[in-house]
């Protein structure tokens, strides 16, 4: 198992980690298999979406903030209920096929670590299943 550390600077930030994941695959013995990505945080997530146009990520963030506002009326009283809800919507794991030592992503797809509540250092867990 491998961990990738991700530094974030904003309250709501999507960090493209595709090249970091591909680098780990390049340095591994994996030719073909499955890559599992898991975020062990309750206020962070991982998603796959378009990486070519930054406006897509901006739209996703704006719509999440509109749908789940920071200042909503929540039962959780620690001030971060919005972050827990957004993380649940996006999800804590992704699976990507590895074919010929490459992530089998679509032309425009990228892997994003989604930090929803500002914490300076986060990580995700990365593992392979291969034959």
mmCIF file of N, CA and C in Angstrom:
data_model
loop_
_atom_site.group_PDB
_atom_site.id
_atom_site.type_symbol
_atom_site.label_atom_id
_atom_site.label_comp_id
_atom_site.label_asym_id
_atom_site.label_seq_id
_atom_site.Cartn_x
_atom_site.Cartn_y
_atom_site.Cartn_z
ATOM 1 N N UNK A 1 0.836 -1.171 0.000
ATOM 2 C CA UNK A 1 0.000 0.000 0.000
ATOM 3 C C UNK A 1 0.888 1.243 0.000
ATOM 4 N N UNK A 2 0.441 2.257 -0.701
ATOM 5 C CA UNK A 2 1.183 3.501 -0.817
ATOM 6 C C UNK A 2 0.286 4.659 -0.405
ATOM 7 N N UNK A 3 0.867 5.673 0.195
ATOM 8 C CA UNK A 3 0.118 6.887 0.530
ATOM 9 C C UNK A 3 0.645 8.039 -0.309
ATOM 10 N N UNK A 4 -0.255 8.870 -0.761
ATOM 11 C CA UNK A 4 0.110 10.085 -1.483
ATOM 12 C C UNK A 4 -0.274 11.256 -0.592
ATOM 13 N N UNK A 5 0.685 12.102 -0.263
ATOM 14 C CA UNK A 5 0.400 13.306 0.520
ATOM 15 C C UNK A 5 -0.048 14.411 -0.424
ATOM 16 N N UNK A 6 -1.076 15.126 -0.032
ATOM 17 C CA UNK A 6 -1.620 16.199 -0.852
ATOM 18 C C UNK A 6 -1.691 17.463 -0.005
ATOM 19 N N UNK A 7 -1.035 18.521 -0.471
ATOM 20 C CA UNK A 7 -1.075 19.808 0.230
ATOM 21 C C UNK A 7 -2.169 20.662 -0.389
ATOM 22 N N UNK A 8 -2.997 21.242 0.463
ATOM 23 C CA UNK A 8 -4.060 22.120 -0.011
ATOM 24 C C UNK A 8 -3.971 23.459 0.702
ATOM 25 N N UNK A 9 -4.522 24.485 0.079
ATOM 26 C CA UNK A 9 -4.428 25.830 0.648
ATOM 27 C C UNK A 9 -5.782 26.515 0.801
ATOM 28 N N UNK A 10 -6.837 25.928 0.240
ATOM 29 C CA UNK A 10 -8.154 26.560 0.258
ATOM 30 C C UNK A 10 -9.152 25.686 1.000
ATOM 31 N N UNK A 11 -10.287 26.285 1.371
ATOM 32 C CA UNK A 11 -11.351 25.525 2.024
ATOM 33 C C UNK A 11 -11.928 24.460 1.104
ATOM 34 N N UNK A 12 -12.128 24.765 -0.152
ATOM 35 C CA UNK A 12 -12.703 23.817 -1.111
ATOM 36 C C UNK A 12 -11.769 23.779 -2.307
ATOM 37 N N UNK A 13 -11.073 22.658 -2.462
ATOM 38 C CA UNK A 13 -10.051 22.584 -3.508
ATOM 39 C C UNK A 13 -10.024 21.189 -4.118
ATOM 40 N N UNK A 14 -9.957 21.134 -5.444
ATOM 41 C CA UNK A 14 -9.792 19.876 -6.166
ATOM 42 C C UNK A 14 -8.359 19.866 -6.695
ATOM 43 N N UNK A 15 -7.573 18.881 -6.278
ATOM 44 C CA UNK A 15 -6.174 18.779 -6.693
ATOM 45 C C UNK A 15 -6.051 17.615 -7.667
ATOM 46 N N UNK A 16 -5.571 17.898 -8.870
ATOM 47 C CA UNK A 16 -5.389 16.857 -9.876
ATOM 48 C C UNK A 16 -4.178 16.015 -9.482
ATOM 49 N N UNK A 17 -4.421 14.750 -9.167
ATOM 50 C CA UNK A 17 -3.348 13.853 -8.714
ATOM 51 C C UNK A 17 -3.042 12.765 -9.743
ATOM 52 N N UNK A 18 -3.566 12.904 -10.957
ATOM 53 C CA UNK A 18 -3.394 11.874 -11.985
ATOM 54 C C UNK A 18 -1.925 11.564 -12.233
ATOM 55 N N UNK A 19 -1.098 12.585 -12.386
ATOM 56 C CA UNK A 19 0.322 12.345 -12.685
ATOM 57 C C UNK A 19 1.035 11.680 -11.512
ATOM 58 N N UNK A 20 0.651 12.000 -10.278
ATOM 59 C CA UNK A 20 1.255 11.344 -9.113
ATOM 60 C C UNK A 20 0.908 9.859 -9.081
ATOM 61 N N UNK A 21 -0.344 9.537 -9.379
ATOM 62 C CA UNK A 21 -0.770 8.137 -9.397
ATOM 63 C C UNK A 21 -0.056 7.397 -10.522
ATOM 64 N N UNK A 22 0.014 8.014 -11.706
ATOM 65 C CA UNK A 22 0.683 7.372 -12.841
ATOM 66 C C UNK A 22 2.161 7.145 -12.543
ATOM 67 N N UNK A 23 2.800 8.077 -11.863
ATOM 68 C CA UNK A 23 4.219 7.924 -11.514
ATOM 69 C C UNK A 23 4.435 6.695 -10.627
ATOM 70 N N UNK A 24 3.550 6.483 -9.670
ATOM 71 C CA UNK A 24 3.664 5.305 -8.801
ATOM 72 C C UNK A 24 3.505 4.026 -9.622
ATOM 73 N N UNK A 25 2.579 4.035 -10.568
ATOM 74 C CA UNK A 25 2.407 2.873 -11.448
ATOM 75 C C UNK A 25 3.661 2.662 -12.286
ATOM 76 N N UNK A 26 4.215 3.741 -12.839
ATOM 77 C CA UNK A 26 5.439 3.648 -13.649
ATOM 78 C C UNK A 26 6.581 3.011 -12.870
ATOM 79 N N UNK A 27 6.663 3.314 -11.579
ATOM 80 C CA UNK A 27 7.754 2.807 -10.742
ATOM 81 C C UNK A 27 7.461 1.430 -10.146
ATOM 82 N N UNK A 28 6.283 0.897 -10.418
ATOM 83 C CA UNK A 28 5.890 -0.402 -9.859
ATOM 84 C C UNK A 28 6.090 -1.525 -10.880
ATOM 85 N N UNK A 29 5.804 -2.736 -10.443
ATOM 86 C CA UNK A 29 5.864 -3.901 -11.326
ATOM 87 C C UNK A 29 4.520 -4.185 -11.988
ATOM 88 N N UNK A 30 3.531 -3.363 -11.742
ATOM 89 C CA UNK A 30 2.186 -3.610 -12.261
ATOM 90 C C UNK A 30 2.125 -3.294 -13.755
ATOM 91 N N UNK A 31 1.712 -4.282 -14.539
ATOM 92 C CA UNK A 31 1.489 -4.092 -15.976
ATOM 93 C C UNK A 31 0.000 -3.884 -16.251
ATOM 94 N N UNK A 32 -0.806 -4.792 -15.704
ATOM 95 C CA UNK A 32 -2.260 -4.772 -15.886
ATOM 96 C C UNK A 32 -2.916 -5.100 -14.555
ATOM 97 N N UNK A 33 -3.998 -4.422 -14.259
ATOM 98 C CA UNK A 33 -4.689 -4.683 -12.999
ATOM 99 C C UNK A 33 -5.671 -3.582 -12.679
ATOM 100 N N UNK A 34 -5.863 -3.372 -11.399
ATOM 101 C CA UNK A 34 -6.806 -2.368 -10.919
ATOM 102 C C UNK A 34 -6.113 -1.515 -9.861
ATOM 103 N N UNK A 35 -6.333 -0.233 -9.930
ATOM 104 C CA UNK A 35 -5.797 0.717 -8.958
ATOM 105 C C UNK A 35 -6.945 1.159 -8.056
ATOM 106 N N UNK A 36 -6.783 0.961 -6.756
ATOM 107 C CA UNK A 36 -7.779 1.396 -5.773
ATOM 108 C C UNK A 36 -7.278 2.666 -5.097
ATOM 109 N N UNK A 37 -8.111 3.667 -5.050
ATOM 110 C CA UNK A 37 -7.778 4.924 -4.386
ATOM 111 C C UNK A 37 -8.814 5.169 -3.299
ATOM 112 N N UNK A 38 -8.342 5.440 -2.096
ATOM 113 C CA UNK A 38 -9.241 5.603 -0.953
ATOM 114 C C UNK A 38 -8.784 6.781 -0.105
ATOM 115 N N UNK A 39 -9.724 7.616 0.295
ATOM 116 C CA UNK A 39 -9.435 8.777 1.134
ATOM 117 C C UNK A 39 -9.964 8.506 2.544
ATOM 118 N N UNK A 40 -9.062 8.364 3.538
ATOM 119 C CA UNK A 40 -9.507 8.069 4.904
ATOM 120 C C UNK A 40 -9.810 9.334 5.719
ATOM 121 N N UNK A 41 -10.548 10.232 5.121
ATOM 122 C CA UNK A 41 -10.940 11.474 5.795
ATOM 123 C C UNK A 41 -12.444 11.663 5.623
ATOM 124 N N UNK A 42 -13.107 12.238 6.596
ATOM 125 C CA UNK A 42 -14.555 12.451 6.486
ATOM 126 C C UNK A 42 -14.920 13.802 5.886
ATOM 127 N N UNK A 43 -13.919 14.652 5.654
ATOM 128 C CA UNK A 43 -14.180 15.939 5.008
ATOM 129 C C UNK A 43 -13.339 16.100 3.749
ATOM 130 N N UNK A 44 -13.033 14.978 3.119
ATOM 131 C CA UNK A 44 -12.317 14.974 1.845
ATOM 132 C C UNK A 44 -12.919 13.869 0.992
ATOM 133 N N UNK A 45 -12.616 13.899 -0.305
ATOM 134 C CA UNK A 45 -13.184 12.914 -1.218
ATOM 135 C C UNK A 45 -12.241 12.717 -2.398
ATOM 136 N N UNK A 46 -12.624 11.803 -3.269
ATOM 137 C CA UNK A 46 -11.880 11.580 -4.501
ATOM 138 C C UNK A 46 -12.885 11.403 -5.627
ATOM 139 N N UNK A 47 -12.603 12.021 -6.765
ATOM 140 C CA UNK A 47 -13.512 11.912 -7.901
ATOM 141 C C UNK A 47 -12.725 11.873 -9.200
ATOM 142 N N UNK A 48 -13.389 11.419 -10.239
ATOM 143 C CA UNK A 48 -12.817 11.421 -11.585
ATOM 144 C C UNK A 48 -13.721 12.300 -12.434
ATOM 145 N N UNK A 49 -13.109 13.282 -13.101
ATOM 146 C CA UNK A 49 -13.874 14.170 -13.960
ATOM 147 C C UNK A 49 -12.928 14.827 -14.948
ATOM 148 N N UNK A 50 -13.441 15.772 -15.713
ATOM 149 C CA UNK A 50 -12.627 16.409 -16.741
ATOM 150 C C UNK A 50 -11.490 17.212 -16.124
ATOM 151 N N UNK A 51 -10.291 17.002 -16.659
ATOM 152 C CA UNK A 51 -9.123 17.710 -16.172
ATOM 153 C C UNK A 51 -8.584 18.731 -17.149
ATOM 154 N N UNK A 52 -9.107 18.760 -18.371
ATOM 155 C CA UNK A 52 -8.577 19.659 -19.396
ATOM 156 C C UNK A 52 -9.069 21.093 -19.234
ATOM 157 N N UNK A 53 -10.293 21.263 -18.809
ATOM 158 C CA UNK A 53 -10.884 22.593 -18.679
ATOM 159 C C UNK A 53 -11.137 22.898 -17.206
ATOM 160 N N UNK A 54 -10.369 23.807 -16.596
ATOM 161 C CA UNK A 54 -10.542 24.119 -15.179
ATOM 162 C C UNK A 54 -11.930 24.670 -14.845
ATOM 163 N N UNK A 55 -12.668 25.130 -15.843
ATOM 164 C CA UNK A 55 -14.017 25.640 -15.603
ATOM 165 C C UNK A 55 -14.950 24.534 -15.111
ATOM 166 N N UNK A 56 -14.681 23.280 -15.500
ATOM 167 C CA UNK A 56 -15.517 22.164 -15.048
ATOM 168 C C UNK A 56 -15.412 22.017 -13.532
ATOM 169 N N UNK A 57 -14.192 22.016 -13.008
ATOM 170 C CA UNK A 57 -13.992 21.913 -11.557
ATOM 171 C C UNK A 57 -14.624 23.116 -10.859
ATOM 172 N N UNK A 58 -14.454 24.285 -11.430
ATOM 173 C CA UNK A 58 -15.055 25.492 -10.852
ATOM 174 C C UNK A 58 -16.575 25.353 -10.785
ATOM 175 N N UNK A 59 -17.187 24.827 -11.852
ATOM 176 C CA UNK A 59 -18.642 24.614 -11.864
ATOM 177 C C UNK A 59 -19.074 23.615 -10.797
ATOM 178 N N UNK A 60 -18.325 22.523 -10.660
ATOM 179 C CA UNK A 60 -18.658 21.505 -9.654
ATOM 180 C C UNK A 60 -18.607 22.112 -8.254
ATOM 181 N N UNK A 61 -17.537 22.840 -7.964
ATOM 182 C CA UNK A 61 -17.385 23.463 -6.645
ATOM 183 C C UNK A 61 -18.512 24.465 -6.383
ATOM 184 N N UNK A 62 -18.814 25.303 -7.370
ATOM 185 C CA UNK A 62 -19.886 26.296 -7.193
ATOM 186 C C UNK A 62 -21.231 25.626 -6.937
ATOM 187 N N UNK A 63 -21.526 24.550 -7.653
ATOM 188 C CA UNK A 63 -22.809 23.863 -7.474
ATOM 189 C C UNK A 63 -22.874 23.126 -6.136
ATOM 190 N N UNK A 64 -21.756 22.531 -5.715
ATOM 191 C CA UNK A 64 -21.725 21.894 -4.392
ATOM 192 C C UNK A 64 -21.961 22.926 -3.293
ATOM 193 N N UNK A 65 -21.313 24.092 -3.420
ATOM 194 C CA UNK A 65 -21.486 25.151 -2.419
ATOM 195 C C UNK A 65 -22.915 25.700 -2.413
ATOM 196 N N UNK A 66 -23.531 25.748 -3.576
ATOM 197 C CA UNK A 66 -24.913 26.214 -3.678
ATOM 198 C C UNK A 66 -25.876 25.186 -3.077
ATOM 199 N N UNK A 67 -25.624 23.916 -3.357
ATOM 200 C CA UNK A 67 -26.492 22.838 -2.883
ATOM 201 C C UNK A 67 -26.336 22.599 -1.386
ATOM 202 N N UNK A 68 -25.085 22.663 -0.909
ATOM 203 C CA UNK A 68 -24.787 22.408 0.506
ATOM 204 C C UNK A 68 -23.995 23.609 1.044
ATOM 205 N N UNK A 69 -24.682 24.681 1.427
ATOM 206 C CA UNK A 69 -23.979 25.885 1.881
ATOM 207 C C UNK A 69 -23.288 25.690 3.235
ATOM 208 N N UNK A 70 -22.201 26.407 3.393
ATOM 209 C CA UNK A 70 -21.442 26.340 4.649
ATOM 210 C C UNK A 70 -22.291 26.820 5.828
ATOM 211 N N UNK A 71 -23.154 27.781 5.585
ATOM 212 C CA UNK A 71 -23.934 28.383 6.673
ATOM 213 C C UNK A 71 -25.341 27.797 6.809
ATOM 214 N N UNK A 72 -25.525 26.573 6.387
ATOM 215 C CA UNK A 72 -26.835 25.942 6.507
ATOM 216 C C UNK A 72 -27.187 25.611 7.950
ATOM 217 N N UNK A 73 -28.416 25.202 8.170
ATOM 218 C CA UNK A 73 -28.863 24.790 9.511
ATOM 219 C C UNK A 73 -28.623 23.294 9.637
ATOM 220 N N UNK A 74 -27.610 22.936 10.396
ATOM 221 C CA UNK A 74 -27.215 21.537 10.533
ATOM 222 C C UNK A 74 -27.294 21.092 11.992
ATOM 223 N N UNK A 75 -27.480 19.815 12.208
ATOM 224 C CA UNK A 75 -27.516 19.242 13.554
ATOM 225 C C UNK A 75 -26.108 19.055 14.119
ATOM 226 N N UNK A 76 -25.144 18.766 13.246
ATOM 227 C CA UNK A 76 -23.749 18.596 13.657
ATOM 228 C C UNK A 76 -23.210 19.978 14.023
ATOM 229 N N UNK A 77 -22.757 20.162 15.241
ATOM 230 C CA UNK A 77 -22.456 21.500 15.754
ATOM 231 C C UNK A 77 -20.987 21.906 15.708
ATOM 232 N N UNK A 78 -20.151 21.147 15.020
ATOM 233 C CA UNK A 78 -18.728 21.503 14.974
ATOM 234 C C UNK A 78 -18.400 22.491 13.859
ATOM 235 N N UNK A 79 -19.397 22.914 13.107
ATOM 236 C CA UNK A 79 -19.176 23.915 12.068
ATOM 237 C C UNK A 79 -18.714 23.358 10.735
ATOM 238 N N UNK A 80 -18.674 22.043 10.603
ATOM 239 C CA UNK A 80 -18.207 21.475 9.340
ATOM 240 C C UNK A 80 -19.158 20.425 8.757
ATOM 241 N N UNK A 81 -20.426 20.506 9.120
ATOM 242 C CA UNK A 81 -21.410 19.554 8.591
ATOM 243 C C UNK A 81 -21.453 19.615 7.068
ATOM 244 N N UNK A 82 -21.340 20.829 6.518
ATOM 245 C CA UNK A 82 -21.342 20.981 5.059
ATOM 246 C C UNK A 82 -20.224 20.162 4.413
ATOM 247 N N UNK A 83 -19.063 20.115 5.056
ATOM 248 C CA UNK A 83 -17.922 19.373 4.511
ATOM 249 C C UNK A 83 -18.181 17.868 4.538
ATOM 250 N N UNK A 84 -18.788 17.383 5.602
ATOM 251 C CA UNK A 84 -19.128 15.959 5.686
ATOM 252 C C UNK A 84 -20.137 15.575 4.596
ATOM 253 N N UNK A 85 -21.120 16.424 4.378
ATOM 254 C CA UNK A 85 -22.155 16.140 3.375
ATOM 255 C C UNK A 85 -21.559 16.140 1.971
ATOM 256 N N UNK A 86 -20.739 17.141 1.650
ATOM 257 C CA UNK A 86 -20.113 17.206 0.321
ATOM 258 C C UNK A 86 -19.194 16.014 0.088
ATOM 259 N N UNK A 87 -18.455 15.613 1.118
ATOM 260 C CA UNK A 87 -17.578 14.442 0.991
ATOM 261 C C UNK A 87 -18.398 13.186 0.720
ATOM 262 N N UNK A 88 -19.547 13.075 1.357
ATOM 263 C CA UNK A 88 -20.418 11.917 1.129
ATOM 264 C C UNK A 88 -20.989 11.912 -0.283
ATOM 265 N N UNK A 89 -21.323 13.076 -0.798
ATOM 266 C CA UNK A 89 -21.841 13.173 -2.169
ATOM 267 C C UNK A 89 -20.775 12.738 -3.173
ATOM 268 N N UNK A 90 -19.545 13.202 -2.998
ATOM 269 C CA UNK A 90 -18.464 12.895 -3.944
ATOM 270 C C UNK A 90 -17.924 11.479 -3.785
ATOM 271 N N UNK A 91 -17.826 10.996 -2.561
ATOM 272 C CA UNK A 91 -17.354 9.632 -2.325
ATOM 273 C C UNK A 91 -15.918 9.556 -1.854
ATOM 274 N N UNK A 92 -15.615 8.471 -1.151
ATOM 275 C CA UNK A 92 -14.286 8.310 -0.548
ATOM 276 C C UNK A 92 -13.368 7.369 -1.317
ATOM 277 N N UNK A 93 -13.837 6.801 -2.438
ATOM 278 C CA UNK A 93 -12.965 5.879 -3.180
ATOM 279 C C UNK A 93 -13.268 5.899 -4.670
ATOM 280 N N UNK A 94 -12.266 5.485 -5.436
ATOM 281 C CA UNK A 94 -12.382 5.322 -6.884
ATOM 282 C C UNK A 94 -11.560 4.107 -7.288
ATOM 283 N N UNK A 95 -11.943 3.483 -8.370
ATOM 284 C CA UNK A 95 -11.220 2.341 -8.925
ATOM 285 C C UNK A 95 -10.922 2.647 -10.383
ATOM 286 N N UNK A 96 -9.669 2.445 -10.788
ATOM 287 C CA UNK A 96 -9.275 2.697 -12.174
ATOM 288 C C UNK A 96 -8.519 1.482 -12.700
ATOM 289 N N UNK A 97 -8.838 1.071 -13.901
ATOM 290 C CA UNK A 97 -8.140 -0.047 -14.547
ATOM 291 C C UNK A 97 -6.752 0.410 -14.973
ATOM 292 N N UNK A 98 -5.788 -0.488 -14.839
ATOM 293 C CA UNK A 98 -4.428 -0.259 -15.334
ATOM 294 C C UNK A 98 -4.230 -1.202 -16.515
ATOM 295 N N UNK A 99 -3.858 -0.650 -17.655
ATOM 296 C CA UNK A 99 -3.624 -1.451 -18.855
ATOM 297 C C UNK A 99 -2.290 -1.038 -19.463
ATOM 298 N N UNK A 100 -1.398 -2.005 -19.606
ATOM 299 C CA UNK A 100 -0.060 -1.744 -20.164
ATOM 300 C C UNK A 100 0.650 -0.610 -19.422
ATOM 301 N N UNK A 101 0.607 -0.673 -18.093
ATOM 302 C CA UNK A 101 1.261 0.289 -17.190
ATOM 303 C C UNK A 101 0.679 1.699 -17.256
ATOM 304 N N UNK A 102 -0.508 1.854 -17.804
ATOM 305 C CA UNK A 102 -1.143 3.173 -17.904
ATOM 306 C C UNK A 102 -2.531 3.141 -17.276
ATOM 307 N N UNK A 103 -2.901 4.246 -16.639
ATOM 308 C CA UNK A 103 -4.268 4.395 -16.145
ATOM 309 C C UNK A 103 -5.209 4.408 -17.344
ATOM 310 N N UNK A 104 -6.228 3.587 -17.318
ATOM 311 C CA UNK A 104 -7.181 3.504 -18.429
ATOM 312 C C UNK A 104 -8.295 4.533 -18.227
ATOM 313 N N UNK A 105 -7.900 5.792 -18.271
ATOM 314 C CA UNK A 105 -8.849 6.894 -18.131
ATOM 315 C C UNK A 105 -9.309 7.345 -19.511
ATOM 316 N N UNK A 106 -10.484 7.951 -19.567
ATOM 317 C CA UNK A 106 -10.960 8.524 -20.816
ATOM 318 C C UNK A 106 -10.103 9.717 -21.211
ATOM 319 N N UNK A 107 -10.239 10.142 -22.438
ATOM 320 C CA UNK A 107 -9.417 11.222 -22.995
ATOM 321 C C UNK A 107 -9.350 12.449 -22.094
ATOM 322 N N UNK A 108 -10.472 12.853 -21.545
ATOM 323 C CA UNK A 108 -10.521 14.086 -20.764
ATOM 324 C C UNK A 108 -10.518 13.848 -19.260
ATOM 325 N N UNK A 109 -10.488 12.591 -18.846
ATOM 326 C CA UNK A 109 -10.605 12.288 -17.415
ATOM 327 C C UNK A 109 -9.307 12.499 -16.643
ATOM 328 N N UNK A 110 -9.464 12.985 -15.429
ATOM 329 C CA UNK A 110 -8.370 13.122 -14.471
ATOM 330 C C UNK A 110 -8.889 12.694 -13.100
ATOM 331 N N UNK A 111 -7.955 12.351 -12.221
ATOM 332 C CA UNK A 111 -8.298 11.954 -10.856
ATOM 333 C C UNK A 111 -8.070 13.164 -9.952
ATOM 334 N N UNK A 112 -9.076 13.508 -9.167
ATOM 335 C CA UNK A 112 -8.985 14.667 -8.290
ATOM 336 C C UNK A 112 -9.147 14.278 -6.827
ATOM 337 N N UNK A 113 -8.220 14.746 -5.999
ATOM 338 C CA UNK A 113 -8.377 14.706 -4.553
ATOM 339 C C UNK A 113 -9.173 15.953 -4.201
ATOM 340 N N UNK A 114 -10.264 15.790 -3.493
ATOM 341 C CA UNK A 114 -11.168 16.903 -3.190
ATOM 342 C C UNK A 114 -11.105 17.226 -1.702
ATOM 343 N N UNK A 115 -10.458 18.305 -1.385
ATOM 344 C CA UNK A 115 -10.409 18.741 0.010
ATOM 345 C C UNK A 115 -11.526 19.741 0.215
ATOM 346 N N UNK A 116 -12.400 19.432 1.141
ATOM 347 C CA UNK A 116 -13.592 20.242 1.323
ATOM 348 C C UNK A 116 -13.463 21.177 2.518
ATOM 349 N N UNK A 117 -12.750 20.754 3.525
ATOM 350 C CA UNK A 117 -12.506 21.611 4.679
ATOM 351 C C UNK A 117 -11.004 21.795 4.775
ATOM 352 N N UNK A 118 -10.569 23.015 4.932
ATOM 353 C CA UNK A 118 -9.140 23.319 4.890
ATOM 354 C C UNK A 118 -8.359 22.628 5.998
ATOM 355 N N UNK A 119 -7.450 21.798 5.568
ATOM 356 C CA UNK A 119 -6.448 21.164 6.420
ATOM 357 C C UNK A 119 -5.185 21.188 5.576
ATOM 358 N N UNK A 120 -4.073 21.568 6.147
ATOM 359 C CA UNK A 120 -2.880 21.780 5.330
ATOM 360 C C UNK A 120 -2.281 20.513 4.742
ATOM 361 N N UNK A 121 -2.410 19.383 5.413
ATOM 362 C CA UNK A 121 -1.798 18.169 4.888
ATOM 363 C C UNK A 121 -2.779 17.006 4.972
ATOM 364 N N UNK A 122 -3.085 16.435 3.836
ATOM 365 C CA UNK A 122 -3.981 15.289 3.767
ATOM 366 C C UNK A 122 -3.305 14.198 2.963
ATOM 367 N N UNK A 123 -3.879 13.017 2.982
ATOM 368 C CA UNK A 123 -3.314 11.935 2.188
ATOM 369 C C UNK A 123 -4.410 11.009 1.718
ATOM 370 N N UNK A 124 -4.059 10.209 0.726
ATOM 371 C CA UNK A 124 -4.957 9.160 0.291
ATOM 372 C C UNK A 124 -4.162 7.878 0.197
ATOM 373 N N UNK A 125 -4.857 6.772 0.301
ATOM 374 C CA UNK A 125 -4.230 5.454 0.258
ATOM 375 C C UNK A 125 -4.434 4.883 -1.134
ATOM 376 N N UNK A 126 -3.411 4.230 -1.624
ATOM 377 C CA UNK A 126 -3.368 3.767 -2.995
ATOM 378 C C UNK A 126 -2.887 2.332 -2.973
ATOM 379 N N UNK A 127 -3.563 1.443 -3.675
ATOM 380 C CA UNK A 127 -3.128 0.048 -3.730
ATOM 381 C C UNK A 127 -3.495 -0.558 -5.071
ATOM 382 N N UNK A 128 -2.853 -1.689 -5.396
ATOM 383 C CA UNK A 128 -3.074 -2.384 -6.661
ATOM 384 C C UNK A 128 -3.644 -3.762 -6.429
ATOM 385 N N UNK A 129 -4.362 -4.236 -7.413
ATOM 386 C CA UNK A 129 -4.748 -5.638 -7.489
ATOM 387 C C UNK A 129 -4.357 -6.068 -8.899
ATOM 388 N N UNK A 130 -3.479 -7.042 -9.001
ATOM 389 C CA UNK A 130 -3.016 -7.453 -10.331
ATOM 390 C C UNK A 130 -2.658 -8.922 -10.323
ATOM 391 N N UNK A 131 -2.494 -9.460 -11.545
ATOM 392 C CA UNK A 131 -2.113 -10.873 -11.639
ATOM 393 C C UNK A 131 -0.699 -11.010 -12.150
#
